Short mmCIF file of C-alpha atoms in Angstrom, two decimals:
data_model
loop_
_atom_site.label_atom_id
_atom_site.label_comp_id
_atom_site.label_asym_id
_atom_site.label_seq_id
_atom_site.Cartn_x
_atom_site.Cartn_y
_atom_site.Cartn_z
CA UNK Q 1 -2.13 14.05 -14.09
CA UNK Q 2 -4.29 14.53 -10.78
CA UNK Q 3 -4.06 11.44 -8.22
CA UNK Q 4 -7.14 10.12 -7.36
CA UNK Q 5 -8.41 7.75 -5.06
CA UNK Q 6 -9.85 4.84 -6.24
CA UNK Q 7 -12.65 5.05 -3.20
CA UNK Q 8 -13.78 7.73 -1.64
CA UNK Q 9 -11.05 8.09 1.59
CA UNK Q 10 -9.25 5.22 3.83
CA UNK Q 11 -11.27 2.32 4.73
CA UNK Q 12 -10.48 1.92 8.52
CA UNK Q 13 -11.86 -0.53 10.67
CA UNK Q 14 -11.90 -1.09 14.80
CA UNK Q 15 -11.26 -4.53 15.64
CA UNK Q 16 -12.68 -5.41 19.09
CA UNK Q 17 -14.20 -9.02 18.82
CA UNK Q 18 -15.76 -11.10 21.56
CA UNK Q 19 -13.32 -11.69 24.88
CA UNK Q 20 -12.01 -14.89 25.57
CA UNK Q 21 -11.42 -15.80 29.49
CA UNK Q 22 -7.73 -13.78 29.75
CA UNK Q 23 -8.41 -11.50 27.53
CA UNK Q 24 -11.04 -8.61 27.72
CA UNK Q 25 -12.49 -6.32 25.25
CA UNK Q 26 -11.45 -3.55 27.59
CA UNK Q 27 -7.50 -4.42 27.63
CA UNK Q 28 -8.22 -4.78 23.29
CA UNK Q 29 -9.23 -1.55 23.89
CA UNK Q 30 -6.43 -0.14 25.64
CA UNK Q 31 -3.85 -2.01 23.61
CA UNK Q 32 -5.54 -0.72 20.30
CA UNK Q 33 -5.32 2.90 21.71
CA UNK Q 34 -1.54 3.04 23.20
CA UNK Q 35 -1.03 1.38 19.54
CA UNK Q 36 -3.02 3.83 18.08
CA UNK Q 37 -0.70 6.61 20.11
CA UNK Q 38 2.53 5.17 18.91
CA UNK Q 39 1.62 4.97 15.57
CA UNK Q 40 0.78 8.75 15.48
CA UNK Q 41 4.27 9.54 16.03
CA UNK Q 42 5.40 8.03 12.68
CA UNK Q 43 2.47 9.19 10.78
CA UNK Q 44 4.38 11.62 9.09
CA UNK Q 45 7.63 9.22 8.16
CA UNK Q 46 5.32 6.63 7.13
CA UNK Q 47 3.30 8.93 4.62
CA UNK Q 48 5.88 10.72 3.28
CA UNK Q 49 7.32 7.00 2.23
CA UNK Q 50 3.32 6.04 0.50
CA UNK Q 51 3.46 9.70 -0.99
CA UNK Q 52 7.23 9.26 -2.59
CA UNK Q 53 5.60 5.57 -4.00
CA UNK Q 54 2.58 7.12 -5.32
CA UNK Q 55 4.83 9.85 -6.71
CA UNK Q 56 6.77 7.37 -8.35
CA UNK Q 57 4.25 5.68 -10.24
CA UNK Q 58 2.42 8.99 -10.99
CA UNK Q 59 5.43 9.86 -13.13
CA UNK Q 60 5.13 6.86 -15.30
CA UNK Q 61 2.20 7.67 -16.33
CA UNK Q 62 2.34 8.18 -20.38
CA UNK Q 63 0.61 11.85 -21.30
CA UNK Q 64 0.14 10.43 -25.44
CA UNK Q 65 -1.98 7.57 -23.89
CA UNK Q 66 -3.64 9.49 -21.65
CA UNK Q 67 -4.30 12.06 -24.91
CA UNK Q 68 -5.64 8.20 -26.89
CA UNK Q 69 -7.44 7.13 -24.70
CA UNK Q 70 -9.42 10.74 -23.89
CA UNK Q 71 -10.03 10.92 -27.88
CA UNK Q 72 -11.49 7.58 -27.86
CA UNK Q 73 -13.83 8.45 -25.61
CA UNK Q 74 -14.53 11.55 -28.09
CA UNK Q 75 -15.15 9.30 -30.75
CA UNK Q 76 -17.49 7.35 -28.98
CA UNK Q 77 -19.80 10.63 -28.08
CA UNK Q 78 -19.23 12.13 -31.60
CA UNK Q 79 -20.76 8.10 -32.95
CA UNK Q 80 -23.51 8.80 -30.59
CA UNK Q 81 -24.29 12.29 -31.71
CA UNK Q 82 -24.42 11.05 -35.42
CA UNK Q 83 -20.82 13.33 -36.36
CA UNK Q 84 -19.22 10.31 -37.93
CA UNK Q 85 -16.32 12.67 -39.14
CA UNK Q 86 -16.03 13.83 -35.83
CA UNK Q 87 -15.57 10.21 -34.65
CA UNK Q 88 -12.99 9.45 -37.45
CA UNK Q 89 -10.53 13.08 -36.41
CA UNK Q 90 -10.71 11.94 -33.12
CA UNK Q 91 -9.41 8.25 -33.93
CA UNK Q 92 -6.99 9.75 -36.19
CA UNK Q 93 -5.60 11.38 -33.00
CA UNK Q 94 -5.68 8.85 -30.92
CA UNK Q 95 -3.63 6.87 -33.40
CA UNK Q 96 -1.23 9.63 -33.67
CA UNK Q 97 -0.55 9.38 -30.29
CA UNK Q 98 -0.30 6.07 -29.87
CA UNK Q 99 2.08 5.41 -32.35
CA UNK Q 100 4.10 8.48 -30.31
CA UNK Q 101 4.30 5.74 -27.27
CA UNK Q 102 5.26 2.79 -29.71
CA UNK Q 103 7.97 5.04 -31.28
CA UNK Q 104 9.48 6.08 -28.54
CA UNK Q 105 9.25 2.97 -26.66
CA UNK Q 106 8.58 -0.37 -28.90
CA UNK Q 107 9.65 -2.46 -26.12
CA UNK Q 108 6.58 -1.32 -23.67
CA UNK Q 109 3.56 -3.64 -23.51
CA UNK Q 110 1.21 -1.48 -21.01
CA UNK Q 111 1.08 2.79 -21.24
CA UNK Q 112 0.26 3.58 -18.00
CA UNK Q 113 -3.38 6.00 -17.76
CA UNK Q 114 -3.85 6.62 -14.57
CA UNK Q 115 -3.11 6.18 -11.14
CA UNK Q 116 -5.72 5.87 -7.88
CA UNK Q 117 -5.08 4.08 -5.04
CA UNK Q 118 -6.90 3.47 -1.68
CA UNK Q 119 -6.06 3.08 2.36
CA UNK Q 120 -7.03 0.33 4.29
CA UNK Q 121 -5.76 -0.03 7.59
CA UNK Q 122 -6.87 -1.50 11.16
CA UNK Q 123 -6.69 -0.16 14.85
CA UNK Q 124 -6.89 -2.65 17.37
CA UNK Q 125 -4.41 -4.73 18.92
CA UNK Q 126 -2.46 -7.85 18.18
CA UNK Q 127 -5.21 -10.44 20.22
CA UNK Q 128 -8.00 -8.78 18.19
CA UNK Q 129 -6.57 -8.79 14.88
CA UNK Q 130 -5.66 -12.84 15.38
CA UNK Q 131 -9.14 -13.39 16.67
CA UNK Q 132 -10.67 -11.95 13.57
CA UNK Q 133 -8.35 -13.97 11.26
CA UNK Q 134 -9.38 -17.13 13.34
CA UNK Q 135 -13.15 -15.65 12.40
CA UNK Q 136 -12.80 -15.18 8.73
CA UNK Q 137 -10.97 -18.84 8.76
CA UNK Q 138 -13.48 -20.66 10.73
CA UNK Q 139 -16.14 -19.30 8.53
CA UNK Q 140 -13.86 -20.01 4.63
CA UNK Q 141 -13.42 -23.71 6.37
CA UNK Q 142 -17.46 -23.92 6.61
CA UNK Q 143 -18.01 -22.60 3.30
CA UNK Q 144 -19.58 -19.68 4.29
CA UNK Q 145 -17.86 -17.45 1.81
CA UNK Q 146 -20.64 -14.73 1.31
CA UNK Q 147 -20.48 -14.19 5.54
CA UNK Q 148 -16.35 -14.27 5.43
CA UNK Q 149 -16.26 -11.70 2.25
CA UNK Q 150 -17.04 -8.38 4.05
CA UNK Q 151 -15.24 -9.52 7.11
CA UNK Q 152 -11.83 -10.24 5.01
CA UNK Q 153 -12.28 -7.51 2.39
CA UNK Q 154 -11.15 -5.27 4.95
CA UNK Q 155 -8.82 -7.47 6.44
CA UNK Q 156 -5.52 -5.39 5.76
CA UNK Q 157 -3.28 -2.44 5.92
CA UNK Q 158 -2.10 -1.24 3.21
CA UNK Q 159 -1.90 1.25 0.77
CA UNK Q 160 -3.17 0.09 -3.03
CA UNK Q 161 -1.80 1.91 -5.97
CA UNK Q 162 -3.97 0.83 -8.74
CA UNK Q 163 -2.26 1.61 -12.90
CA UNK Q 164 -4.76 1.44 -15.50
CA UNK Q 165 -2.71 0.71 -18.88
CA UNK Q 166 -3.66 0.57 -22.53
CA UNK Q 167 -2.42 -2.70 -24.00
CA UNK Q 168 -0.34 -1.55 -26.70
CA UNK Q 169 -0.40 -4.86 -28.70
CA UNK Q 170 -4.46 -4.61 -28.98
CA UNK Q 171 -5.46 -1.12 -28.16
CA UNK Q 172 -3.91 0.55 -31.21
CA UNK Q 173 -4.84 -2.09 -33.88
CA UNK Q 174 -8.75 -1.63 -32.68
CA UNK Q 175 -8.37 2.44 -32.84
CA UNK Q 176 -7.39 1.17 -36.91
CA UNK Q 177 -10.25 -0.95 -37.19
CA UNK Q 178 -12.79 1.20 -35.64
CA UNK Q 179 -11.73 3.83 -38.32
CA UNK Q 180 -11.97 1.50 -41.24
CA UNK Q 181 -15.61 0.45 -40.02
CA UNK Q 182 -16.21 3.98 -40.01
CA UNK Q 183 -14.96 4.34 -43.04
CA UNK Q 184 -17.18 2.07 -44.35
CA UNK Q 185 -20.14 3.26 -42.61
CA UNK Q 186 -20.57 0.30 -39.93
CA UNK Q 187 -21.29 2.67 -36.92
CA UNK Q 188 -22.89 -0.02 -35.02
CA UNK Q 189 -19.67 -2.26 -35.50
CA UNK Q 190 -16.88 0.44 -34.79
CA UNK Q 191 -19.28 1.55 -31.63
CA UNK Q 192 -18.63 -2.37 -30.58
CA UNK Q 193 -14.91 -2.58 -31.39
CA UNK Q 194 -14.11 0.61 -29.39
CA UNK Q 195 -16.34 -0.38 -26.28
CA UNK Q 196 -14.12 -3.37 -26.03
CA UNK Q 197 -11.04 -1.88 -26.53
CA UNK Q 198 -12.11 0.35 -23.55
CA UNK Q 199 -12.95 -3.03 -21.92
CA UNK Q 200 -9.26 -4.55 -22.25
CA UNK Q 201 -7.68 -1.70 -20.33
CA UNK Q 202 -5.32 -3.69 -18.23
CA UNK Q 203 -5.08 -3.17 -14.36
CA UNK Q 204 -2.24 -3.93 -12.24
CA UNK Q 205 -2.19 -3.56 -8.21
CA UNK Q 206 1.00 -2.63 -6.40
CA UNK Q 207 0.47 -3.05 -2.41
CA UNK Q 208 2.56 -1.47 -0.12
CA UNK Q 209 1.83 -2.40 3.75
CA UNK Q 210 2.18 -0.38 6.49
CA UNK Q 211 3.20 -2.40 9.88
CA UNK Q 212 6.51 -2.56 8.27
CA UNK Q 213 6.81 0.86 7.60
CA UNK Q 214 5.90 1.79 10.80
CA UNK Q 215 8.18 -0.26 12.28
CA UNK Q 216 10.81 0.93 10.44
CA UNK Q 217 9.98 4.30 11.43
CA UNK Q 218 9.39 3.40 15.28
CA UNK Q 219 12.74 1.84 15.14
CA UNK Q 220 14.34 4.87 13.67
CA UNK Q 221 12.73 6.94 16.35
CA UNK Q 222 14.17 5.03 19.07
CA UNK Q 223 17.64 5.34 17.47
CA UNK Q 224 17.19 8.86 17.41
CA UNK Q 225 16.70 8.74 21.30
CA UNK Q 226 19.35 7.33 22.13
CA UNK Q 227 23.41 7.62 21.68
CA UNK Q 228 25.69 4.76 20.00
CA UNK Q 229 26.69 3.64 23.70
CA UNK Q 230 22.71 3.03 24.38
CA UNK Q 231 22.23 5.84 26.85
CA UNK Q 232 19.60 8.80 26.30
CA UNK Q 233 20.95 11.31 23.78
CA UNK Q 234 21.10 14.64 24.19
CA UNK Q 235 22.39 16.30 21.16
CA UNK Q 236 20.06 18.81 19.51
CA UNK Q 237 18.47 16.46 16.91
CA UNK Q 238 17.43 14.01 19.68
CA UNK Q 239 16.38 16.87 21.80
CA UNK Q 240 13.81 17.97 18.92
CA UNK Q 241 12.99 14.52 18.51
CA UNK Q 242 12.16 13.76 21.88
CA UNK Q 243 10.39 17.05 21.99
CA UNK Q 244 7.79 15.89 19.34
CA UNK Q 245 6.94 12.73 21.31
CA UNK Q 246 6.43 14.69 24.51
CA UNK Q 247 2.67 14.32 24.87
CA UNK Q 248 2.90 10.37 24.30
CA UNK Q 249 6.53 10.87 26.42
CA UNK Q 250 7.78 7.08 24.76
CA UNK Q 251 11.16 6.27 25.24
CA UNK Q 252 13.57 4.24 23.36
CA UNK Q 253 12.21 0.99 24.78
CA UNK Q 254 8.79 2.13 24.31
CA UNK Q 255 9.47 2.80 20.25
CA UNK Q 256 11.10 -0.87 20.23
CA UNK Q 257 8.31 -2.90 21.78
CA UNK Q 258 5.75 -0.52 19.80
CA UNK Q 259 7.36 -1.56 16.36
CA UNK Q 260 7.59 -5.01 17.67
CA UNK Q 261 3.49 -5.05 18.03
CA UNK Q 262 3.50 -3.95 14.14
CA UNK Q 263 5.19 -6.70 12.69
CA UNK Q 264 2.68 -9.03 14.79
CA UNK Q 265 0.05 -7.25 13.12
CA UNK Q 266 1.76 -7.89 10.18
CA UNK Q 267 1.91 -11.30 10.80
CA UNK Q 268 -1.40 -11.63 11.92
CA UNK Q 269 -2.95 -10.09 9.13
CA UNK Q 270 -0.89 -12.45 6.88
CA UNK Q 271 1.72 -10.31 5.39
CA UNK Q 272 4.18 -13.32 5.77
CA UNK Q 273 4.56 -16.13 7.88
CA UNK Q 274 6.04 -16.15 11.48
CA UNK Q 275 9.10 -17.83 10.60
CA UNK Q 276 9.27 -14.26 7.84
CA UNK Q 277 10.00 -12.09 11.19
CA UNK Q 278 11.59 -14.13 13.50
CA UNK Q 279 15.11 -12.59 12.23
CA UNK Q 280 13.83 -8.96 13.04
CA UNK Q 281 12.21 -10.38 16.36
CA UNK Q 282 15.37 -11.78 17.74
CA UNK Q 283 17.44 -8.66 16.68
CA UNK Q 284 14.78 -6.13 18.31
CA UNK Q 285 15.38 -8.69 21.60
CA UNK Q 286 18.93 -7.71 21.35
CA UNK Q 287 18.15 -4.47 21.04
CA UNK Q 288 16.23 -4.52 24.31
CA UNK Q 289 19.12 -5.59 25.85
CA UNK Q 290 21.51 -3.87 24.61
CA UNK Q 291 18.77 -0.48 25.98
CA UNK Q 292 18.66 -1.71 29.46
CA UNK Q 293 22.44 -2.76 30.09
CA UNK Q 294 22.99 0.86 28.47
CA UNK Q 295 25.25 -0.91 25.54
CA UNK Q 296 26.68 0.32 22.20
CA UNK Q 297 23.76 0.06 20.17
CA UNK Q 298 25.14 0.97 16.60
CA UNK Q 299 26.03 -2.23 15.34
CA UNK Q 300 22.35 -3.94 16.12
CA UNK Q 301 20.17 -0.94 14.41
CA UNK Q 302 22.43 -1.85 11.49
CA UNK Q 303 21.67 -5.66 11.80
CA UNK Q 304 17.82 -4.18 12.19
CA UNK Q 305 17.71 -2.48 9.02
CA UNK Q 306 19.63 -5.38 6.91
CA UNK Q 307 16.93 -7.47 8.44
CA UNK Q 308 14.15 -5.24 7.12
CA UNK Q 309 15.80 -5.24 3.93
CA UNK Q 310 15.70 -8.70 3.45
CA UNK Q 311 11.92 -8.99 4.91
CA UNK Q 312 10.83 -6.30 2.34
CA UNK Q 313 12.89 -8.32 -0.29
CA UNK Q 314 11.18 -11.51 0.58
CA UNK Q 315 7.82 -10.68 0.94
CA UNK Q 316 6.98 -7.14 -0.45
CA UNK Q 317 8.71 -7.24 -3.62
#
C-alpha cells in the first residue's frame, strides 16, 4: 500500500515575533538561519530515521482488511445503484477476509488500513520559539481559545504517522448484520449499519519529533570530526565527512552547540520539561571541554547517547 500524506506537504512555519529590548528581530533572524544551516547538514540522517518509522508501520498494515474494508465501500455503491446482490457478494467478501485477519491473528483488536502522516516543523530560533509559547499561554490563560488555536496548531515539530484500523470486535459483526438486513430487504437499515461501521474506524497517532533527532545526528557529526583523543580527524571517513559540510565549514564545536539549540527547541516547544534535558545538557558541557582541552572524547559520546536513550525512553515512548 501507497503512503500518503494526510495533508497536502509539511506545514512549516517562520517564527519571528515582536523584539523585546535585548533581543531583535534581526539577531531571530540570524539565529533562525545559522539554525536553519546546521540543520541542513543532518537532513538526510534525520529522514532516513522518519522514512525507516514510516516504513515500519507501513508493513503492518493488514492487505485482508484493506481488501474488507474496499468491498464495503462496494457494497455501499452497489445499495445505491439498486444491485442488492451486488451489495450482498461484496459483504460476503469482506467477511471472508475478515475472518482471514481473525484466523490468523485472534489476539489483534485493530487491522491496520492505512498509513498517512504529516510534517510540521519550525525555523526560527530558541528566543522566538519561547516568545510564541509565552503568546499562545498568555492568550489559553485569558480564555481566548479560538485566537490561541491557529497559533498552537502549528506549534511543533514533528512528524505524525496517522493508522486507520478496523475494530475487529465491531467491524465484522456489522458486515453480518448488514447482510442479514439485506437479506431481508431493509436497504435503508443495512445502508445505516455500514455507514457507521465506516464511522468506528479507529485512529491512532504515533509522533515522532525532530530536535532530538537532529541532535542526535549533529552530535554524531561532530564525532565523526574528530578522533577519540578530541583532536581533528583525518582518516578518510572524516575527510568525506568534513567534505560535505564544507560550504557551512562547522566544526566539531559548531555541531555540539548546534544540537544543543535543538533540544532547547525541544524544550521550548514542550517536548519535555527542562529538568528532561538537563542530563544531555551537562554531558554536551563536558563535551565542550573535553573539544577545547583536545581530550579523549570516546567515553562522553557514549555517556551522550545513553543519555538520549533514556530521554527518548522517558518522553517519546
Amino acid at each position: 500500500m501507497k503512503l500518503r500524506n494526510l495533508y497536502a506537504g509539511t506545514a512549516l512555519a517562520l517564527l519571528i515575533v515582536s523584539a523585546g529590548p535585548s533581543w531583535s528581530q534581526d539577531t531571530a533572524q540570524a539565529e533562525a538561519e545559522a539554525q536553519a544551516v546546521n540543520r541542513e547538514q543532518v537532513e538526510e540522517s534525520v529522514t532516513a530515521e522518519t522514512d525507516s518509522q514510516l516504513a515500519d508501520k507501513r508493513t503492518a498494515v493488514i492487505q485482508e482488511a484493506v481488501d474488507a474494508l474496499h468491498e464495503t465501500n462496494a457494497a455501499i455503491a452497489a445499495i445505491e445503484k439498486g444491485d442488492i446482490d451486488a451489495a450482498i457478494a461484496a459483504l460476503a467478501l469482506a467477511t471472508g477476509k475478515l475472518e482471514t485477519v481473525v484466523a490468523r491473528e485472534p489476539d489483534l483488536a485493530l487491522a491496520p488500513v492505512r498509513i498517512d502522516h504529516i510534517t510540521y516543523d519550525v525555523l526560527g530560533s530558541v528566543e522566538a520559539v519561547r516568545e510564541l509559547g509565552k503568546q499562545i499561554e498568555d492568550l489559553v490563560d485569558d480564555g481566548k481559545f479560538q485566537e490561541a488555536r491557529p497559533l498552537l496548531s502549528g506549534f511543533a515539530s514533528e512528524v505524525v504517522i496517522r493508522t486507520t484500523s478496523l475494530p475487529l470486535a465491531t467491524y465484522p459483526d456489522a458486515i453480518l448484520a448488514a447482510t442479514a438486513l439485506l437479506d431481508d430487504g431493509k436497504t435503508d437499515e443495512a445502508m445505516t449499519v455500514l455507514n457507521a461501521a465506516l464511522s468506528t474506524q479507529a485512529v491512532t497517532d504515533t509522533v515522532v519529533a525532530l530536535p532530538p533527532l537532529r541532535a542526535v545526528a549533529m552530535i554524531e557529526k561532530a564525532k565523526a570530526l574528530l578522533n577519540d583523543d578530541g583532536e581533528a580527524a583525518n582518516d578518510k571517513a572524516a575527510t568525506e565527512d568534513k567534505a560535505a559540510t564544507e560550504d557551512a565549514d562547522l566544526t566539531a564545536a559548531d555541531y555540539v552547540e548546534a544540537a544543543r539549540q535543538e533540544l532547547k527547541i525541544a524544550e521550548a516547544l514542550g517536548y519535555g520539561r527542562e529538568s528532561d534535558f538537563e542530563d544531555l545538557h551537562e554531558a554536551l558541557d563536558e563535551l565542550d571541554r573535553q573539544i577545547e582541552a583536545q581530550e579523549d572524547t570516546g567515553g562522553i559520546f557514549e555517556t551522550i547517547a545513553t543519555r538520549f536513550e533514556e530521554l527518548r525512553t522517558r518522553i517519546f515512548n
